Amino acid sequence: MADMNYQRYKAHPTVDLPDRKWPGNRITKAPIWCSVDLRDGNQALEVPMTLEEKVEFFKYLCSVGFKEIEIGFPAASETDYNFCRYLIDNDLIPSDVAIQVLTQSRSHIIDKTMKAVKGAPAVIIHLYNATSTLHRDVVFDFSCEECIKLAVDGAKMIIDRIREDKSGTKFMLEYSPEAFSDTELDFAVQICDSVLDVWQPTPENKVIINLPETVEYQTANVYADQIEYFTRHTKWRESIIVSLHTHNDRGTAVATSEFGLMAGADRVEGTLFGNGERTGNVDIITLAINMMMLGINPGLDFSDMNKTIDIYEELTGMKVEPRHPWAGKLVFTAFSGSHQDAINKGRKKMEERGESIWAVPYLPIDPKDVGREYEPIIRINSQSGRGGIAYVMETYFGVQLPKRFQRDFLPVVKAATEAGGTENELTPQQIFDLFDDKFINVLEPYGLKNFSEQQDSDQVSTVEALITYGGEEVTIKGQGNGLLDAFVSAFSKYTGIDFSISNYSEHAMKSGSDSAAITYIEITNKANRNTYIGAGVSSSVTKSSVRAVVCAFNRMISVL
Ligand code: KIV
Ligand code: ZN
């Protein structure tokens, strides 16, 4: 094995913050959410959305509860400009929603941005420039002072334009030191404070300071340290909204944002399903459902996840992975028998105890809370156990298999899943058909045409039954202390095989629109003491029980 080229990389600096507080904090409320789907998300699509698609996406974002939506970079792209104008000119922005637009610190770009948003009810002007050591060195080749000057000049131009604007728009300001997490922390504080010195926010009129993890360089704890450090060192803490903007290069954007919130941030920028540059932005859906599962109101409504997926996939052309948290098509499945059994028990216990707080093993949330079902996606394969099979039979067909039936049915299911030497999954209907075929109403070689019972006294019944065997019909007759006892006596005499009923149970089951009865019988062959099972189904309970006896008998003689 060759070593990978790890020597080409180096550790990133950590933060000297020995009295850090954030690890002991908890998230107790939802942040202000800002969707950047229509900017960071859209710019990273192989085929960007059309104007119509963006309008539909925007409406959907509003409908799930976003109050701040970054709609583009209007000065950089004509389509973004036209989209911005379209929303404003067609009155499509709800009165409680602010659109956010990105701009660089250049006068003609700021002018065009202001023109794009003219007349909107509420606008967040989002100024950014890259501040990291790497950017300053290899991209811009300028000093810290020049970098600050660029930001401050932009901040001045924007505030001047806003002061001139008489359209009645409610403006809010945002500044992002792009690549914040790769910027020397004291410099990040210095440049943000310089911008804030220009904008002069107040606790009543706050400015958003967005601290991007533009490329996820840090482990989540280091980013949290950076956020806590920033909030403790900026002189404007009371007058700013600290915003997170994490990307997912190392695959931990959700953790990074959660730790950032614990470190004191107030706001999160992200996208649905984590769309965005490279590995994407943080997935707001995951963050929101993570909050819900901790009993926190996320303030966004993803209770119809299938609809969210459909809209997202249709408009972006992206696919939601089958194991995507809370959304993928496999996330509420259980393949292993022991998991299925535990889920089954957990759901039953909750019902019996009338519990309102969700507590089911292997299902951290009730799939119904995101508009999903556990039932349709349970899979039966060779790994499944008795519990999973029993669950499918009960949930889909109302068949409550007794333990003995579960035990005997399991190898039948396993053989079917392994048929042909390949691993198969069985649908609920296939499982039911297997059970039906092997255990219910097996009326060969002995069949039952009809029967009648006469109650001679409280204790004694006489049964007469018309049996078929090898194309012949035979009437048999017997007595006993009840219908089944009398039938078993008649049948034993007729077949010459002495047996008795050792277990009996029955219940109503749902089959299609009719309600039928199913009876489970276990019989004991008196000669060898072996036991055999069979089930009978009929719209009449008595018929189902006599059929079950004949079925168990036929199954017995098939192995004798
Ligand atoms: O990732 C980033 O740094 C950005 C900024 C423009 C906010 O998208
Ligand atoms: Zn970004």
mmCIF file of N, CA and C in Angstrom, residues 97-147:
data_model
loop_
_atom_site.group_PDB
_atom_site.id
_atom_site.type_symbol
_atom_site.label_atom_id
_atom_site.label_comp_id
_atom_site.label_asym_id
_atom_site.label_seq_id
_atom_site.Cartn_x
_atom_site.Cartn_y
_atom_site.Cartn_z
ATOM 1 N N VAL A 97 -41.270 39.414 3.851
ATOM 2 C CA VAL A 97 -40.052 38.756 3.342
ATOM 3 C C VAL A 97 -39.085 39.804 2.795
ATOM 4 N N ALA A 98 -37.806 39.676 3.198
ATOM 5 C CA ALA A 98 -36.779 40.578 2.660
ATOM 6 C C ALA A 98 -35.981 39.824 1.606
ATOM 7 N N ILE A 99 -35.805 40.450 0.456
ATOM 8 C CA ILE A 99 -34.905 39.840 -0.527
ATOM 9 C C ILE A 99 -33.489 40.315 -0.212
ATOM 10 N N GLN A 100 -32.531 39.439 -0.504
ATOM 11 C CA GLN A 100 -31.137 39.781 -0.236
ATOM 12 C C GLN A 100 -30.376 39.722 -1.551
ATOM 13 N N VAL A 101 -29.518 40.718 -1.782
ATOM 14 C CA VAL A 101 -28.742 40.720 -3.030
ATOM 15 C C VAL A 101 -27.263 40.891 -2.703
ATOM 16 N N LEU A 102 -26.442 40.153 -3.443
ATOM 17 C CA LEU A 102 -25.005 40.169 -3.199
ATOM 18 C C LEU A 102 -24.345 41.241 -4.069
ATOM 19 N N THR A 103 -23.357 41.911 -3.503
ATOM 20 C CA THR A 103 -22.621 42.893 -4.301
ATOM 21 C C THR A 103 -21.154 42.938 -3.874
ATOM 22 N N GLN A 104 -20.324 43.302 -4.862
ATOM 23 C CA GLN A 104 -18.920 43.552 -4.545
ATOM 24 C C GLN A 104 -18.745 45.040 -4.277
ATOM 25 N N SER A 105 -17.556 45.379 -3.839
ATOM 26 C CA SER A 105 -17.292 46.751 -3.442
ATOM 27 C C SER A 105 -16.787 47.581 -4.634
ATOM 28 N N ARG A 106 -17.617 47.690 -5.672
ATOM 29 C CA ARG A 106 -17.203 48.511 -6.814
ATOM 30 C C ARG A 106 -18.389 49.399 -7.155
ATOM 31 N N SER A 107 -18.096 50.670 -7.487
ATOM 32 C CA SER A 107 -19.207 51.630 -7.565
ATOM 33 C C SER A 107 -20.227 51.250 -8.638
ATOM 34 N N HIS A 108 -19.781 50.816 -9.832
ATOM 35 C CA HIS A 108 -20.789 50.530 -10.859
ATOM 36 C C HIS A 108 -21.607 49.293 -10.490
ATOM 37 N N ILE A 109 -20.987 48.383 -9.729
ATOM 38 C CA ILE A 109 -21.720 47.171 -9.295
ATOM 39 C C ILE A 109 -22.756 47.558 -8.237
ATOM 40 N N ILE A 110 -22.338 48.428 -7.337
ATOM 41 C CA ILE A 110 -23.286 48.859 -6.287
ATOM 42 C C ILE A 110 -24.436 49.639 -6.938
ATOM 43 N N ASP A 111 -24.109 50.486 -7.906
ATOM 44 C CA ASP A 111 -25.174 51.252 -8.583
ATOM 45 C C ASP A 111 -26.187 50.319 -9.229
ATOM 46 N N LYS A 112 -25.657 49.326 -9.940
ATOM 47 C CA LYS A 112 -26.575 48.411 -10.638
ATOM 48 C C LYS A 112 -27.403 47.608 -9.626
ATOM 49 N N THR A 113 -26.784 47.259 -8.507
ATOM 50 C CA THR A 113 -27.491 46.513 -7.456
ATOM 51 C C THR A 113 -28.648 47.350 -6.915
ATOM 52 N N MET A 114 -28.361 48.638 -6.674
ATOM 53 C CA MET A 114 -29.408 49.526 -6.130
ATOM 54 C C MET A 114 -30.549 49.679 -7.131
ATOM 55 N N LYS A 115 -30.169 49.744 -8.416
ATOM 56 C CA LYS A 115 -31.188 49.874 -9.461
ATOM 57 C C LYS A 115 -32.061 48.598 -9.501
ATOM 58 N N ALA A 116 -31.393 47.465 -9.320
ATOM 59 C CA ALA A 116 -32.116 46.181 -9.385
ATOM 60 C C ALA A 116 -33.168 46.072 -8.292
ATOM 61 N N VAL A 117 -32.885 46.614 -7.121
ATOM 62 C CA VAL A 117 -33.809 46.403 -5.988
ATOM 63 C C VAL A 117 -34.784 47.554 -5.783
ATOM 64 N N LYS A 118 -34.710 48.554 -6.639
ATOM 65 C CA LYS A 118 -35.537 49.760 -6.443
ATOM 66 C C LYS A 118 -37.015 49.380 -6.330
ATOM 67 N N GLY A 119 -37.643 49.858 -5.258
ATOM 68 C CA GLY A 119 -39.087 49.636 -5.107
ATOM 69 C C GLY A 119 -39.465 48.375 -4.360
ATOM 70 N N ALA A 120 -38.478 47.558 -3.975
ATOM 71 C CA ALA A 120 -38.805 46.334 -3.210
ATOM 72 C C ALA A 120 -39.210 46.734 -1.789
ATOM 73 N N PRO A 121 -40.075 45.952 -1.151
ATOM 74 C CA PRO A 121 -40.500 46.333 0.200
ATOM 75 C C PRO A 121 -39.360 46.285 1.216
ATOM 76 N N ALA A 122 -38.560 45.210 1.187
ATOM 77 C CA ALA A 122 -37.467 45.086 2.156
ATOM 78 C C ALA A 122 -36.290 44.401 1.486
ATOM 79 N N VAL A 123 -35.116 45.008 1.666
ATOM 80 C CA VAL A 123 -33.940 44.498 0.948
ATOM 81 C C VAL A 123 -32.743 44.418 1.899
ATOM 82 N N ILE A 124 -31.993 43.318 1.784
ATOM 83 C CA ILE A 124 -30.710 43.218 2.491
ATOM 84 C C ILE A 124 -29.621 43.369 1.429
ATOM 85 N N ILE A 125 -28.834 44.436 1.554
ATOM 86 C CA ILE A 125 -27.710 44.610 0.625
ATOM 87 C C ILE A 125 -26.509 43.912 1.253
ATOM 88 N N HIS A 126 -26.005 42.926 0.536
ATOM 89 C CA HIS A 126 -24.969 42.043 1.075
ATOM 90 C C HIS A 126 -23.626 42.336 0.386
ATOM 91 N N LEU A 127 -22.781 43.028 1.111
ATOM 92 C CA LEU A 127 -21.450 43.375 0.593
ATOM 93 C C LEU A 127 -20.447 42.308 1.025
ATOM 94 N N TYR A 128 -19.577 41.918 0.105
ATOM 95 C CA TYR A 128 -18.546 40.949 0.504
ATOM 96 C C TYR A 128 -17.237 41.268 -0.183
ATOM 97 N N ASN A 129 -16.154 40.915 0.484
ATOM 98 C CA ASN A 129 -14.865 40.807 -0.196
ATOM 99 C C ASN A 129 -14.039 39.750 0.525
ATOM 100 N N ALA A 130 -13.175 39.092 -0.237
ATOM 101 C CA ALA A 130 -12.399 38.000 0.351
ATOM 102 C C ALA A 130 -11.297 38.579 1.233
ATOM 103 N N THR A 131 -11.138 37.972 2.415
ATOM 104 C CA THR A 131 -10.194 38.549 3.385
ATOM 105 C C THR A 131 -9.074 37.589 3.772
ATOM 106 N N SER A 132 -9.138 36.339 3.309
ATOM 107 C CA SER A 132 -8.169 35.354 3.815
ATOM 108 C C SER A 132 -6.746 35.688 3.368
ATOM 109 N N THR A 133 -5.807 35.151 4.099
ATOM 110 C CA THR A 133 -4.394 35.329 3.802
ATOM 111 C C THR A 133 -4.117 34.849 2.366
ATOM 112 N N LEU A 134 -4.673 33.690 2.045
ATOM 113 C CA LEU A 134 -4.455 33.102 0.723
ATOM 114 C C LEU A 134 -4.981 34.014 -0.387
ATOM 115 N N HIS A 135 -6.209 34.529 -0.201
ATOM 116 C CA HIS A 135 -6.763 35.437 -1.206
ATOM 117 C C HIS A 135 -5.916 36.702 -1.333
ATOM 118 N N ARG A 136 -5.574 37.273 -0.193
ATOM 119 C CA ARG A 136 -4.807 38.529 -0.234
ATOM 120 C C ARG A 136 -3.485 38.305 -0.945
ATOM 121 N N ASP A 137 -2.917 37.120 -0.729
ATOM 122 C CA ASP A 137 -1.617 36.820 -1.302
ATOM 123 C C ASP A 137 -1.718 36.447 -2.787
ATOM 124 N N VAL A 138 -2.498 35.394 -3.098
ATOM 125 C CA VAL A 138 -2.413 34.875 -4.468
ATOM 126 C C VAL A 138 -3.447 35.473 -5.420
ATOM 127 N N VAL A 139 -4.566 35.978 -4.903
ATOM 128 C CA VAL A 139 -5.590 36.492 -5.826
ATOM 129 C C VAL A 139 -5.436 37.996 -6.029
ATOM 130 N N PHE A 140 -5.346 38.728 -4.907
ATOM 131 C CA PHE A 140 -5.355 40.199 -5.039
ATOM 132 C C PHE A 140 -3.974 40.829 -4.911
ATOM 133 N N ASP A 141 -3.087 40.125 -4.246
ATOM 134 C CA ASP A 141 -1.759 40.655 -3.993
ATOM 135 C C ASP A 141 -1.852 42.034 -3.350
ATOM 136 N N PHE A 142 -2.613 42.102 -2.274
ATOM 137 C CA PHE A 142 -2.667 43.385 -1.556
ATOM 138 C C PHE A 142 -2.529 43.192 -0.044
ATOM 139 N N SER A 143 -2.309 44.312 0.632
ATOM 140 C CA SER A 143 -2.051 44.275 2.069
ATOM 141 C C SER A 143 -3.370 44.244 2.842
ATOM 142 N N CYS A 144 -3.245 44.070 4.158
ATOM 143 C CA CYS A 144 -4.434 44.106 5.023
ATOM 144 C C CYS A 144 -5.108 45.469 4.910
ATOM 145 N N GLU A 145 -4.306 46.519 4.858
ATOM 146 C CA GLU A 145 -4.866 47.880 4.793
ATOM 147 C C GLU A 145 -5.676 48.060 3.515
ATOM 148 N N GLU A 146 -5.121 47.553 2.409
ATOM 149 C CA GLU A 146 -5.834 47.675 1.125
ATOM 150 C C GLU A 146 -7.134 46.868 1.152
ATOM 151 N N CYS A 147 -7.071 45.744 1.831
ATOM 152 C CA CYS A 147 -8.257 44.885 1.929
ATOM 153 C C CYS A 147 -9.352 45.609 2.739
#
